[in-house]
Structure formats: C-alpha cells, structure tokens
C-alpha cells in the first residue's frame, strides 16, 4: 500500500490485537481498505453494519440479525439467562472470531455497541471487553449520525453522555487506535478540498461560503444530456421530483418487477421492487459493473435510450457508446463455517434480482452516501442533521460540477462539539500508537505465546463446577471431594508451573522469543502440559457425567458448568497437541486455536441447536475410553468421535473418505486412529502407503533420541505429508 495511513491501518489490523477506528473524509479510501482486508487478511472476521442496505453494500450482515438483538434500546446491566441460546453454528463462529468489522460505525449508537459487547463476553472471555475480539470500526462521524428518537433518548440518558458509538462503556475500556485517512481520491482541486474540510469541521470561513454561494442558481435548468442529479434532504422531496420528471416524458411507461428468492428482508432491499422507466428517463447505476469491461459504476448517471428483450439500453454523458444493462443480483447472506477448510464464509440465504438502476433526477443526501457525481444540484436549505451539508457537497468531484438551489447559510452547517472534541483527543493518542507500532507487533507475538499457556479459564471452569457440586449435589460427597483434589493438583502441577513459565516468556527478549532453541522449549512445554492435564481431567469429567439432582435450577447450572469444563479441556488439549508438533508463529497458533475450538465444540455440542436437557449430560471423550450411555440419554446414544472414525474405517472406508463424510480435516481423522495403531488393533500400512510407513520409521530411527521433531520431519522423503509424518510419529511405541 502506497498510502502510509492505509499501510498503518493494515499493520494494526493484521499484526496486532489493537482495535481500530478507521475514519477520514469522504473519498479517502475507507471502502477500498475494507475490500482489501477481506480479500487478503489471514484473520477470521465477519462484517456487520447498522442497516440492511449498508450491510448488503459491505458484503456483510446487519448487527441486529447476527447478534440476535432486539430493536429496542439496550440498557447496561441487562443479563441473559442461557449461554447456549444461540445455535451451534453461531457459537462456533463467535468462539473462533479474530476480528469484528463494523462498517458505518458513525450510525451505531453507544448502547448497541454495548449490546454487542454483552453477547461476545457471554460466548468468549467474560473478563475482556468484546470478549477479547479485535474491532475494526469504519466510518466518518462528520457524515451519517445515529438515529435517536425522543423516547430512546429519555431511556438512555441516565446511562450515556452521548449517543455516538464512542460513548459505549465497553469501548471506553478497550485499547484502540484512531487512524484518520487524509488523502482525498475523489476531489483533485485543493481549494475545493479545503472548503470541504472547513464545512466538515463545522467552521467554514466567510470566503468559503462566498465561493460556495457563487454557485447558487435557483432557476438553473440543466440540459438532459448533462446528467445533473438533485440532492435533497427528505425522501418526499426526491420522490416527488422524480415522479414529476418521469410524468413529463412522452411515451410508454415500463415497469420492471424485482425477483426475490427465499430470504431477503424488505428493509434490506437494495433497489426498487417496481422500477418504473420511460425512454429518456435519467437514471443512476446502483452497482458496479461486474464484467471485465467495467462500463458503469455505482453512482454513474445516464439516460434510458431504449428497451430490448431482457435489457435496458443506457447512454452516459460523454460516451460514444451505449450500455446494455441486464438484471443484477444482490445476495442476503449469513456467516457459516466451511467444514472442510474451517474458514468463516458467507452463506447465501436469499437473492434480490433487479436492473441496477434507479430514477436519478433526484436522490436524498442520505442515500447518496458513498457515491460520486460529476454534476449535482444541491438543495440543502432544509438540512436537519449534523454533517448533512458536508455529505452533499463531498459527493461532487469539483466545485464547478455543483450548483446550489439555495444559498448555504451558517445555520445550515450543523456541527456537533462532542464529535469535534472526540476527534481531537483521538488524533493525539493515535500519533503515540503509530510510533509504538513496531513494539505493539512484537507484543502481539508475545501475547499469543503467553495465551498458549494460559490455563486460568480451564481452572476457573473446574472451580465453578466444584462449587456447584458443593451447593446442589451433596448426595455425591466422594465426587465433590474428588474435584477438590483435582483443583489442588491442577494448581500444583499446571497453574503454578504455567505461571513460572509465563514469567520466563515475559522476561525473554524480543529476539530470544524467536530463537530456535526457545521455540523448541515451547514445544516441550506444550507436551508437558498435555500430560499433566490428561492425568487429572478426563477421569474427573468421565466420573461427573452421572451426577443428577431433582433441583431444576441445579441441573440447568450443571449442564452449563459441565459443558464449560469439558469444552475448555478438549480445546486446550487439542491446541497443545498441535503446538507440540508445530513451530510457534502467530498465524500457526491462531489457526490451531480456532481448529481446536471447533473440534471441541463438535464433540461437546454436536447438535445444530442446544438440547433440552433434564437430568443428564453428555459424556466426555478421551483417547483411553469410549463413551458410556448416560441415564435418560437420547434414544441413540452418542459415540466418541474416535470410535466413530474407527467404526467407519472398519467398514472399509479410507481416511480421506471418512474426513469428507465427517467434514473434518484429514489430519484430525489420522489423529483419531493413532490409539488403535499404538495398541495393535490396526496396522499402520492399512491407513497410509506401506512404503511411506517404512520411510518415515526409518528416518526417525536414523536420528538420535534427542533429535527435534523438525529434524525428524526433514529427514523424511519429499512425498511425505506433515499429517502422515505426525501420524506415524505419534503411533510408534517409543512415543507412547
């Protein structure tokens, strides 16, 4: 990226965990940056926006639909009863999310941001703002503002000083940087840019107003071929103007009805359901041309010159050719996880098909957001919202290309002192953060390494289950005492050791953290904790599954605490196993953590929706035992994920076929089969090619016992995959 500010934004987004408020004047590249990030970032992200149309334009979903929030204001302190009331798929997405992108953040009210924080804490880390998710907030506070009704304002006034997003209590607890883009790509005339900047800040000079008002021509009637569009403050003004102009045209009126497929909410319709046109009508394209020709773009003005079968013929000012416009498609999506790649992807719920055109003699300033016009007539005499005049003026590429229908008075330029004060404060803080960027990147590496050996959430889950047993399950004194012993052992063998090891990580120099010897020590530490956890938790989880009580509240809490502990153990165990074999890098760690979490959730919460539970819980998975059916279990008892894989293999299916059928990675399937090879129930050469088995075992045997995993892997022939190597390594008797 040539632009330094955009490059800084990329560095913060991709290589740190610091949240970002990306702002800037109209036409500075905010939308382009979001597109680039979505295409090239290695982080798992979702994009949300406050309105349906904004979400469709950003390629995301609405805030309310994703987080299942009511339309009513959120009152701080509101609690939710059930942590498992989201569907499994959404829980999986939230638990493995790296970044939440919120587009058009200027429209997001402070209470809505706190509602998002509430949901993320519920499904992730309750001690961290937004559950520890990195935020990327994109928007311009000098443009669109949050909608606050008098009733909402009265309700929220006791809790918030301002309705703007920066009034969010959670955001005020969050470390974030403001990056302001300053290079304007839309306008080239510096004098016009200076005028726009002054209007944006709410401090236009007398000279600015004089130059603007020199463009005031109340009786101006443009020639049709010039393609002027009128920007108005209210919908009724724009609609009335378009209807009148269409009525003036002679000839037949054509009506094109949109095709709506499956789920597509009316509030998110990106175009007119019934598009009414005549030959000669002035229209605006509302979508970019997806063809290689790129004949039109969102906001381009033209005129209808004819109609053909399935096409509308449009000619734009200055062109010596016409454009044959065909229907376009917009998708309504939701996020889902691709079971093969484990990547968060948009999943199409419905489609809206219509010609990407709208009548364009007039448009509201609000709907012109993000568009660029060569020629525009601005009627802002009835402006009523902060930033409205600035948005209108900044749609124009040049001062010469705009005409004012009425003079702009100082009262028409509505500013907000709260916004100006906030931006000023953030700008000074941003400069400090940018100076510290290299250190922040290294700190991010250290933080991720530190997180690998953070066992406090697991320890807390065990403590919470123990307290629950003490309160509601007194009829199981041995079980309760057993968990007390497990807590003592966990503290001694895991927590205390981890704290000492994390202290070493904290004190090691930046260079030292990347040294091969240190990274090998990281692997050995992971192996130590795998062994330590396996000595205590699988047996405790297995024995606890039988516990029950007639107390309804006790069973509800037990279901939650049991799942929390089981999920925390499985995900940590699988993560440590992966990092025991993989050199530590931030990207490798993040991917391993996500996949470990997803695999664990598939075991703990296999259904697509949370189950109604009475007095039993699901049983845990361990490599040493298969599951037993619990009292009052479902009709078909659930089977260990390892046993499911083994059963399919005994039926004659290959590991690759099993991976495809179970929607798991091949490496995961091979790991399921390791215990059966180690115990002699399956021969390794029945799973992978016999020659590869010999080659891998020979390579391992030729090296000394203290050889690193990387050395052993490097000694294997080129055709051996990492999954095959680790499969043989873990299943060899010397590695049991």
XYZ file of C-alpha atoms in Angstrom:
736
model
C 0.000 0.000 0.000
C 1.489 3.326 -1.091
C -0.679 5.376 1.273
C 1.115 5.490 4.649
C -2.114 5.818 6.644
C -3.670 2.824 4.911
C -0.462 0.878 5.460
C -0.594 1.688 9.187
C -4.219 0.565 9.279
C -3.218 -2.740 7.678
C -0.356 -3.264 10.141
C -2.604 -2.657 13.151
C -5.365 -4.865 11.758
C -3.208 -7.760 10.625
C -0.278 -7.790 13.038
C -1.641 -6.564 16.368
C -4.659 -7.196 18.542
C -5.343 -3.466 18.966
C -8.828 -2.371 17.939
C -9.059 0.337 15.272
C -11.333 3.238 14.429
C -10.652 3.921 10.748
C -12.046 7.290 9.812
C -11.455 10.009 7.272
C -13.073 12.433 4.927
C -15.339 11.337 2.096
C -13.396 9.732 -0.748
C -10.287 8.760 1.251
C -10.451 5.005 0.596
C -12.230 3.511 3.624
C -14.400 1.223 1.489
C -11.420 0.151 -0.621
C -9.466 -0.734 2.533
C -12.298 -2.946 3.786
C -12.384 -4.792 0.467
C -8.610 -5.328 0.566
C -8.736 -6.568 4.158
C -11.476 -9.084 3.389
C -9.527 -10.439 0.436
C -6.045 -10.648 1.948
C -6.182 -10.818 5.755
C -5.305 -14.086 7.471
C -7.665 -13.284 10.344
C -11.110 -14.779 10.764
C -13.574 -11.916 10.522
C -17.178 -11.027 9.961
C -18.537 -7.713 8.679
C -21.637 -6.141 10.206
C -23.412 -2.835 9.642
C -26.278 -0.983 11.346
C -28.701 -1.078 8.382
C -29.686 -3.686 5.830
C -28.588 -1.660 2.827
C -25.231 -0.804 4.436
C -24.714 -4.494 5.243
C -25.503 -5.568 1.665
C -23.120 -2.933 0.288
C -20.341 -4.007 2.663
C -20.855 -7.682 1.896
C -21.878 -8.437 5.462
C -24.935 -8.799 7.681
C -26.816 -6.467 9.990
C -25.737 -6.103 13.599
C -29.177 -6.985 14.914
C -29.538 -10.154 12.850
C -26.102 -11.584 13.634
C -26.153 -10.847 17.353
C -29.901 -11.555 17.648
C -30.576 -8.236 19.313
C -33.984 -6.617 19.800
C -34.662 -3.293 18.090
C -35.343 -1.649 21.454
C -32.501 0.194 23.243
C -30.047 -1.820 25.308
C -29.913 -0.880 28.971
C -26.475 -1.515 30.529
C -26.539 -4.339 33.039
C -29.125 -6.402 31.185
C -28.295 -10.089 31.626
C -29.109 -13.166 29.589
C -30.270 -16.364 31.243
C -28.904 -19.031 28.907
C -25.400 -19.064 27.497
C -26.452 -21.689 24.976
C -29.439 -19.976 23.406
C -27.556 -19.295 20.152
C -27.417 -22.030 17.547
C -24.293 -24.159 17.372
C -23.076 -22.566 14.142
C -23.199 -19.040 15.532
C -21.473 -20.116 18.730
C -18.708 -21.707 16.655
C -18.243 -18.503 14.669
C -18.142 -16.276 17.736
C -15.787 -18.544 19.678
C -13.248 -18.576 16.813
C -13.581 -14.953 15.692
C -10.419 -12.837 15.436
C -11.896 -9.569 14.214
C -15.296 -7.906 14.129
C -15.615 -5.281 11.383
C -18.364 -2.706 11.942
C -18.988 -0.572 8.862
C -20.762 2.806 9.058
C -19.835 2.976 12.743
C -20.992 6.604 12.917
C -24.580 5.327 12.738
C -24.092 2.840 15.597
C -25.443 4.043 18.943
C -23.400 3.618 22.091
C -25.956 1.237 23.632
C -25.879 -1.008 20.552
C -22.109 -1.348 20.841
C -22.527 -2.327 24.497
C -25.125 -4.923 23.494
C -22.541 -6.434 21.119
C -20.053 -6.461 23.989
C -22.560 -8.328 26.149
C -23.034 -11.079 23.566
C -19.324 -11.505 22.855
C -18.468 -11.711 26.554
C -21.187 -14.323 27.018
C -19.655 -16.687 24.463
C -15.979 -15.816 24.855
C -13.945 -14.285 27.689
C -16.342 -12.542 30.103
C -13.493 -10.560 31.658
C -12.468 -8.726 28.479
C -14.273 -6.001 26.520
C -15.947 -7.555 23.482
C -14.790 -10.938 24.733
C -11.254 -10.210 23.553
C -12.254 -9.758 19.886
C -10.366 -7.114 17.910
C -12.668 -4.424 16.488
C -12.281 -2.589 13.203
C -14.749 0.300 13.202
C -15.060 2.134 9.884
C -16.897 5.399 9.326
C -16.903 9.179 9.476
C -18.518 10.921 12.422
C -18.923 14.039 10.308
C -21.264 12.227 7.945
C -24.053 9.832 8.990
C -25.145 10.081 12.627
C -27.009 7.653 14.909
C -30.799 7.775 14.939
C -32.161 8.552 18.399
C -35.886 9.002 18.945
C -37.063 11.209 21.848
C -38.273 8.095 23.654
C -34.920 6.326 23.216
C -33.072 9.428 24.362
C -35.138 9.579 27.540
C -34.490 5.922 28.281
C -30.735 6.079 27.639
C -29.948 9.485 29.157
C -29.229 8.077 32.675
C -26.627 5.699 31.217
C -24.895 7.562 28.368
C -23.438 11.041 27.929
C -23.668 10.770 24.139
C -25.496 8.511 21.674
C -22.379 8.271 19.462
C -20.555 4.944 19.472
C -17.615 6.373 21.444
C -19.956 6.725 24.444
C -20.022 2.916 24.759
C -18.895 1.767 28.215
C -17.184 -1.292 26.720
C -15.297 0.777 24.148
C -14.040 3.092 26.887
C -12.441 0.011 28.490
C -10.859 -1.020 25.170
C -7.407 -0.130 23.915
C -7.916 1.163 20.390
C -6.223 3.433 17.906
C -7.808 6.025 15.638
C -6.360 6.185 12.125
C -7.567 9.133 10.099
C -7.199 8.922 6.342
C -6.386 12.320 4.879
C -5.547 11.768 1.226
C -8.672 12.517 -0.805
C -9.023 10.494 -4.003
C -12.417 11.861 -5.082
C -11.517 15.546 -5.491
C -8.351 16.938 -7.070
C -8.851 20.709 -6.584
C -7.088 21.644 -3.337
C -9.166 24.821 -2.930
C -12.366 22.765 -3.051
C -10.871 20.200 -0.669
C -10.072 22.993 1.809
C -13.663 24.246 1.657
C -14.960 20.716 2.287
C -12.614 20.296 5.254
C -13.858 23.505 6.843
C -17.507 22.527 6.312
C -16.775 19.070 7.701
C -15.316 20.586 10.860
C -18.259 22.982 11.153
C -16.073 26.102 10.789
C -16.471 27.407 7.211
C -14.953 30.838 6.651
C -16.803 33.753 5.091
C -14.678 33.211 1.987
C -15.711 29.522 1.883
C -19.396 30.421 1.990
C -18.918 33.133 -0.606
C -17.255 30.716 -3.029
C -19.959 28.126 -2.457
C -22.826 30.575 -2.790
C -21.339 31.884 -6.010
C -22.553 28.538 -7.369
C -26.138 29.302 -6.294
C -28.500 29.321 -9.290
C -32.109 28.951 -8.062
C -33.572 28.988 -11.593
C -30.990 26.608 -13.074
C -32.489 24.096 -15.510
C -29.854 21.610 -16.707
C -29.819 20.115 -20.166
C -30.854 16.475 -20.137
C -27.582 15.279 -21.606
C -25.524 16.960 -18.844
C -26.676 14.413 -16.240
C -27.229 16.658 -13.217
C -28.725 14.954 -10.160
C -30.545 16.883 -7.415
C -29.603 16.106 -3.801
C -32.420 16.742 -1.310
C -32.739 16.453 2.444
C -36.003 14.445 2.566
C -37.346 11.370 0.776
C -40.633 13.005 -0.156
C -38.806 15.800 -1.981
C -36.715 13.381 -4.040
C -39.644 11.056 -4.826
C -41.874 13.950 -5.867
C -39.208 15.391 -8.143
C -38.545 12.027 -9.826
C -42.266 11.322 -10.343
C -42.854 14.745 -11.866
C -39.946 14.450 -14.280
C -40.956 10.940 -15.332
C -44.540 12.121 -15.905
C -43.319 14.883 -18.236
C -41.730 12.396 -20.609
C -43.839 11.169 -23.527
C -44.148 7.525 -24.431
C -44.893 4.264 -22.747
C -44.123 3.609 -19.093
C -42.307 0.320 -18.438
C -42.430 -1.407 -15.053
C -39.723 -3.924 -14.118
C -40.559 -6.086 -11.101
C -37.761 -7.433 -8.951
C -37.350 -11.165 -8.394
C -36.962 -12.054 -4.741
C -35.739 -15.528 -3.918
C -36.010 -17.147 -0.489
C -34.998 -14.933 2.465
C -34.434 -11.249 1.755
C -35.899 -8.789 4.285
C -37.739 -5.796 2.879
C -35.653 -3.394 4.963
C -32.570 -4.558 3.058
C -33.902 -4.207 -0.491
C -31.052 -2.578 -2.442
C -33.231 -1.385 -5.349
C -36.843 -0.579 -6.205
C -39.149 -3.583 -6.180
C -41.036 -1.956 -9.046
C -38.704 0.060 -11.263
C -40.716 2.457 -13.458
C -38.970 3.879 -16.519
C -39.605 5.600 -19.826
C -37.347 6.258 -22.755
C -35.407 9.422 -21.915
C -35.522 8.849 -18.145
C -32.459 9.941 -16.210
C -31.122 7.013 -14.213
C -28.255 6.206 -11.902
C -26.398 2.923 -11.689
C -26.558 1.482 -8.182
C -23.974 -1.255 -8.568
C -20.546 -1.624 -10.143
C -20.311 -3.423 -13.478
C -19.083 -6.955 -12.638
C -17.945 -7.608 -16.234
C -14.323 -7.109 -17.358
C -15.467 -4.053 -19.355
C -16.384 -2.022 -16.210
C -18.744 0.144 -18.262
C -20.549 1.557 -15.247
C -20.075 2.100 -11.536
C -22.215 2.814 -8.503
C -23.379 6.436 -8.867
C -22.841 6.878 -12.609
C -25.581 8.932 -14.305
C -27.089 8.098 -17.696
C -30.297 8.190 -19.749
C -32.526 5.394 -20.977
C -32.392 5.361 -24.792
C -34.252 2.128 -25.463
C -35.543 -1.244 -24.335
C -34.697 -4.678 -25.699
C -35.656 -8.184 -24.626
C -34.245 -8.557 -21.104
C -32.136 -5.401 -21.407
C -32.375 -1.654 -20.760
C -30.212 0.473 -23.057
C -28.487 3.388 -21.290
C -26.190 6.110 -22.611
C -23.998 8.140 -20.268
C -22.819 11.740 -20.874
C -19.541 11.912 -22.792
C -19.733 8.301 -24.070
C -19.970 7.474 -27.772
C -21.451 4.081 -26.980
C -24.492 2.686 -25.181
C -24.641 0.182 -22.333
C -26.934 -2.846 -22.485
C -27.950 -3.241 -18.848
C -29.046 -6.664 -17.647
C -30.538 -7.568 -14.255
C -28.064 -7.722 -11.382
C -28.190 -9.826 -8.242
C -27.672 -8.918 -4.604
C -27.289 -11.653 -2.010
C -28.593 -11.790 1.534
C -26.053 -13.792 3.494
C -25.311 -15.178 6.885
C -21.991 -16.446 8.160
C -21.197 -20.151 8.442
C -18.065 -22.246 8.889
C -16.839 -24.310 5.950
C -16.384 -27.762 7.471
C -13.543 -28.660 5.105
C -11.448 -25.510 5.367
C -12.701 -24.370 8.813
C -12.958 -20.862 7.340
C -15.811 -18.459 8.152
C -17.656 -17.888 4.880
C -20.823 -16.070 3.824
C -23.725 -18.434 3.129
C -26.442 -17.237 0.778
C -29.940 -17.137 2.302
C -31.722 -15.309 -0.482
C -31.296 -13.155 -3.547
C -32.733 -9.933 -4.946
C -32.639 -9.515 -8.729
C -33.370 -6.230 -10.430
C -31.861 -3.920 -13.011
C -29.110 -1.965 -11.195
C -30.790 1.357 -11.942
C -32.923 3.945 -10.202
C -34.535 7.189 -11.293
C -31.947 9.885 -10.770
C -33.279 13.322 -11.333
C -33.143 13.474 -7.544
C -31.861 11.454 -4.570
C -31.695 12.098 -0.836
C -28.402 13.164 0.651
C -28.590 10.145 2.937
C -28.848 7.701 0.012
C -26.030 9.456 -1.830
C -23.598 8.318 0.875
C -20.560 6.733 -0.758
C -21.399 7.939 -4.300
C -19.512 10.304 -6.572
C -21.146 12.681 -9.085
C -19.724 14.737 -11.924
C -22.682 17.138 -11.765
C -25.101 17.751 -8.899
C -27.723 20.277 -7.826
C -27.716 20.575 -4.042
C -30.835 21.657 -2.192
C -29.771 21.699 1.475
C -31.927 24.575 2.702
C -33.924 22.147 4.849
C -30.906 20.362 6.355
C -31.737 18.931 9.764
C -28.875 16.652 10.789
C -25.224 17.055 11.659
C -22.987 16.568 8.629
C -25.784 16.633 6.048
C -24.421 19.598 4.059
C -20.914 18.141 4.115
C -22.123 14.790 2.750
C -23.957 16.556 -0.079
C -21.041 18.797 -1.082
C -18.482 15.997 -0.840
C -20.362 13.850 -3.374
C -19.170 16.255 -6.083
C -15.829 15.840 -7.815
C -15.349 19.569 -8.319
C -16.714 22.958 -7.325
C -17.535 23.648 -10.965
C -19.643 20.485 -11.132
C -22.071 21.565 -8.394
C -24.962 24.009 -8.400
C -26.772 25.235 -5.281
C -30.569 25.500 -5.468
C -30.473 27.867 -2.489
C -27.736 29.630 -0.606
C -25.964 27.868 2.227
C -26.175 29.826 5.459
C -24.055 29.190 8.554
C -27.168 27.746 10.266
C -27.366 25.046 7.581
C -23.974 23.673 8.592
C -24.826 21.741 11.711
C -21.846 20.569 13.708
C -21.515 18.635 16.939
C -18.993 19.791 19.532
C -18.898 16.286 21.063
C -17.648 14.869 17.785
C -15.013 17.570 17.320
C -13.708 17.120 20.866
C -13.558 13.341 20.470
C -11.687 13.507 17.153
C -9.164 15.978 18.590
C -8.439 13.726 21.576
C -8.144 10.624 19.446
C -5.781 12.239 16.975
C -3.158 12.964 19.624
C -3.481 9.429 21.024
C -3.224 7.941 17.532
C 0.164 9.540 16.937
C 1.521 7.841 20.056
C 0.118 4.452 18.996
C 1.597 4.708 15.500
C 5.016 5.485 16.960
C 4.685 2.374 19.123
C 3.539 0.131 16.233
C 6.768 -1.950 15.958
C 6.677 -2.638 19.692
C 2.957 -3.436 19.562
C 3.545 -6.010 16.820
C 6.161 -7.782 18.907
C 3.953 -7.551 21.971
C 1.176 -9.220 19.990
C 3.522 -12.147 19.281
C 4.362 -12.391 22.984
C 0.694 -12.150 23.970
C -0.279 -15.046 21.715
C 2.573 -17.142 23.068
C 1.503 -16.168 26.570
C -2.066 -17.205 25.771
C -0.995 -20.715 24.747
C -0.027 -21.348 28.346
C -2.956 -19.582 29.970
C -4.851 -22.227 31.942
C -6.882 -19.886 34.116
C -10.157 -20.251 32.122
C -9.836 -24.037 32.433
C -9.020 -23.763 36.131
C -11.958 -21.404 36.676
C -14.303 -23.850 34.903
C -13.194 -26.653 37.241
C -13.632 -24.410 40.290
C -17.132 -23.371 39.210
C -18.179 -26.987 38.706
C -16.787 -27.877 42.122
C -18.722 -25.049 43.804
C -21.879 -26.205 42.045
C -21.396 -29.759 43.321
C -20.963 -28.425 46.858
C -24.194 -26.449 46.609
C -26.577 -28.762 44.746
C -25.063 -32.279 44.762
C -24.395 -33.075 48.391
C -25.573 -36.632 47.786
C -22.272 -37.191 45.919
C -19.650 -36.397 48.623
C -16.958 -38.610 47.057
C -17.354 -36.919 43.683
C -17.254 -33.483 45.267
C -14.127 -34.333 47.260
C -12.541 -35.796 44.127
C -12.991 -32.491 42.303
C -11.472 -30.717 45.278
C -8.406 -32.940 44.903
C -8.293 -32.243 41.161
C -8.309 -28.494 41.864
C -5.327 -28.897 44.220
C -3.434 -30.986 41.666
C -4.241 -28.600 38.838
C -2.892 -25.702 40.850
C 0.296 -27.519 41.791
C 1.130 -29.274 38.515
C -0.359 -26.917 35.939
C -1.249 -23.439 37.179
C 1.850 -22.803 39.292
C 4.184 -24.273 36.666
C 2.476 -22.283 33.919
C 2.821 -19.064 35.895
C 6.572 -19.631 36.244
C 6.880 -20.497 32.559
C 4.833 -17.462 31.512
C 7.121 -15.336 33.667
C 10.053 -16.656 31.625
C 8.191 -15.729 28.425
C 7.534 -12.264 29.779
C 11.179 -11.708 30.660
C 12.675 -13.126 27.454
C 13.894 -10.560 24.951
C 12.071 -9.972 21.674
C 14.898 -11.629 19.757
C 15.016 -14.522 22.190
C 11.360 -15.395 21.651
C 12.141 -16.218 18.017
C 15.265 -18.294 18.670
C 15.028 -21.977 17.554
C 16.115 -23.189 20.983
C 13.355 -21.212 22.680
C 10.736 -22.406 20.186
C 11.803 -25.996 20.822
C 11.311 -25.311 24.531
C 7.798 -24.108 23.724
C 7.077 -27.484 22.122
C 8.401 -29.385 25.127
C 6.305 -27.227 27.450
C 3.204 -27.983 25.415
C 3.955 -31.700 25.717
C 4.393 -31.361 29.494
C 1.008 -29.723 29.963
C -0.740 -32.249 27.697
C 0.477 -34.991 30.013
C -0.362 -33.037 33.163
C -3.920 -32.287 32.113
C -4.566 -35.844 30.928
C -3.586 -37.207 34.328
C -6.433 -35.316 36.010
C -9.278 -34.030 33.907
C -10.528 -36.815 31.599
C -11.194 -39.105 34.546
C -12.872 -36.320 36.547
C -15.089 -35.369 33.608
C -15.976 -39.011 32.953
C -16.966 -39.658 36.577
C -19.012 -36.466 36.813
C -21.351 -37.202 33.913
C -23.563 -39.425 36.071
C -24.357 -36.717 38.616
C -28.013 -35.654 38.872
C -30.366 -33.866 41.222
C -34.095 -33.169 41.433
C -33.365 -29.455 41.736
C -34.242 -27.980 38.328
C -32.039 -24.922 38.755
C -29.164 -27.117 39.888
C -29.435 -29.275 36.749
C -29.577 -26.249 34.479
C -26.412 -24.862 36.034
C -24.783 -28.297 35.993
C -25.407 -28.655 32.271
C -23.718 -25.319 31.648
C -20.773 -25.813 34.029
C -20.150 -29.349 32.802
C -20.069 -28.235 29.167
C -17.814 -25.325 30.032
C -15.261 -27.590 31.699
C -15.412 -30.248 29.022
C -15.084 -27.703 26.223
C -12.221 -25.884 27.964
C -10.312 -29.142 28.452
C -10.828 -30.571 24.970
C -9.961 -27.352 23.165
C -6.836 -26.776 25.285
C -5.713 -30.378 24.948
C -6.042 -30.344 21.165
C -4.363 -26.956 20.891
C -1.389 -28.073 22.978
C -1.067 -31.269 20.956
C -0.877 -29.279 17.745
C 1.650 -26.785 19.101
C 3.707 -29.666 20.477
C 4.406 -30.562 16.838
C 4.271 -27.162 15.118
C 6.833 -24.339 15.365
C 5.178 -21.360 17.026
C 4.146 -18.447 14.847
C 1.196 -16.135 15.389
C -0.653 -17.368 12.302
C 0.031 -21.047 13.102
C -1.119 -20.559 16.684
C -4.293 -18.705 15.749
C -5.242 -21.320 13.188
C -4.518 -24.149 15.620
C -6.568 -22.459 18.336
C -9.529 -21.972 16.029
C -9.467 -25.548 14.770
C -9.065 -26.931 18.292
C -12.056 -24.904 19.458
C -14.186 -26.040 16.515
C -13.262 -29.700 17.005
C -14.032 -29.484 20.722
C -17.390 -27.804 20.096
C -18.294 -30.546 17.612
C -17.831 -33.066 20.412
C -19.416 -31.135 23.282
C -22.274 -29.594 21.317
C -22.872 -31.884 18.319
C -26.420 -30.670 17.575
C -27.231 -27.664 15.448
C -29.355 -26.296 18.292
C -28.917 -26.584 22.080
C -30.613 -29.654 23.514
C -33.387 -29.523 26.078
C -31.883 -31.369 28.978
C -33.498 -32.869 32.049
C -31.146 -34.726 34.339
C -28.199 -35.997 32.362
C -25.230 -34.638 30.485
C -23.200 -35.741 27.550
C -20.142 -37.828 28.322
C -16.611 -36.729 27.542
C -14.202 -38.109 25.005
C -10.802 -39.432 25.948
C -8.275 -41.418 23.973
C -8.322 -44.203 26.536
C -12.024 -44.984 26.784
C -15.207 -44.904 24.795
C -18.343 -43.204 25.987
C -20.984 -44.878 28.089
C -24.658 -44.197 27.728
C -25.892 -41.889 30.470
C -29.218 -42.225 32.291
C -32.138 -40.658 30.426
C -29.940 -40.199 27.356
C -31.299 -39.613 23.882
C -32.698 -42.606 22.007
C -29.486 -43.055 20.023
C -26.532 -42.793 22.441
C -23.747 -40.587 21.231
C -20.486 -42.282 20.341
C -16.976 -40.976 20.870
C -15.576 -39.117 17.881
C -12.629 -41.534 17.936
C -14.955 -44.540 17.898
C -16.984 -43.051 15.038
C -13.824 -42.762 12.946
C -12.666 -46.275 13.908
C -16.064 -47.749 13.048
C -16.082 -46.133 9.606
C -12.534 -47.358 8.996
C -13.514 -50.936 9.923
C -16.333 -50.605 7.386
C -13.709 -50.264 4.673
C -13.593 -46.513 4.209
C -10.284 -44.714 3.706
C -9.198 -41.852 5.993
C -9.849 -39.401 3.161
C -13.388 -40.729 2.672
C -14.009 -40.544 6.426
C -12.726 -36.966 6.523
C -15.122 -35.986 3.733
C -18.074 -37.771 5.317
C -17.453 -36.324 8.785
C -16.473 -32.867 7.499
C -13.173 -32.970 9.368
C -9.578 -32.413 8.318
C -7.608 -35.467 7.219
C -5.051 -34.766 9.954
C -7.855 -34.930 12.539
C -9.023 -38.319 11.232
C -5.474 -39.665 11.344
C -5.122 -38.461 14.951
C -8.297 -40.408 15.831
C -6.678 -43.610 14.538
C -3.372 -43.205 16.420
C -4.521 -45.065 19.600
C -5.720 -48.028 17.527
C -2.369 -48.295 15.733
C -0.447 -47.921 19.002
C -2.487 -50.720 20.580
C -2.039 -53.001 17.563
C -5.727 -53.041 16.574
C -4.874 -51.538 13.189
C -1.712 -51.870 11.130
C -0.280 -48.508 10.073
C 0.190 -49.688 6.488
C -3.572 -50.192 6.253
C -4.010 -46.462 6.771
C -1.251 -44.952 4.655
C 1.009 -46.388 1.972
C 3.301 -49.100 3.328
C 6.390 -47.647 1.652
C 5.733 -44.305 3.340
C 5.375 -46.053 6.709
C 8.767 -47.682 6.246
C 10.381 -44.458 5.042
C 9.083 -42.423 7.969
C 10.027 -45.010 10.578
C 13.465 -45.395 9.005
C 14.027 -41.631 9.033
C 13.031 -41.398 12.686
C 15.173 -44.376 13.685
C 18.317 -42.967 11.997
C 18.349 -39.869 14.177
C 19.462 -39.696 17.828
C 16.832 -39.715 20.573
C 17.336 -36.015 21.312
C 16.644 -35.029 17.694
C 13.956 -32.382 17.297
C 10.632 -33.057 15.644
C 11.631 -30.678 12.853
C 14.845 -32.658 12.233
C 12.881 -35.899 12.043
C 10.339 -34.404 9.716
C 13.077 -33.001 7.474
C 14.713 -36.440 7.223
C 11.593 -37.909 5.587
C 11.284 -38.262 1.792
C 9.696 -35.278 -0.034
C 6.406 -37.081 -0.730
C 5.546 -37.488 2.969
C 2.908 -35.011 4.167
C 3.026 -33.444 7.653
C -0.181 -35.300 8.588
C 1.364 -38.657 7.615
C 4.594 -37.897 9.456
C 2.876 -36.912 12.704
C 0.558 -39.917 12.440
C 3.476 -42.361 12.349
C 5.496 -40.428 14.933
C 2.664 -40.434 17.494
C 1.747 -44.076 16.870
C 5.263 -45.508 17.242
C 5.773 -47.473 20.502
C 8.666 -45.228 21.556
C 6.316 -42.273 21.583
C 3.518 -43.723 23.636
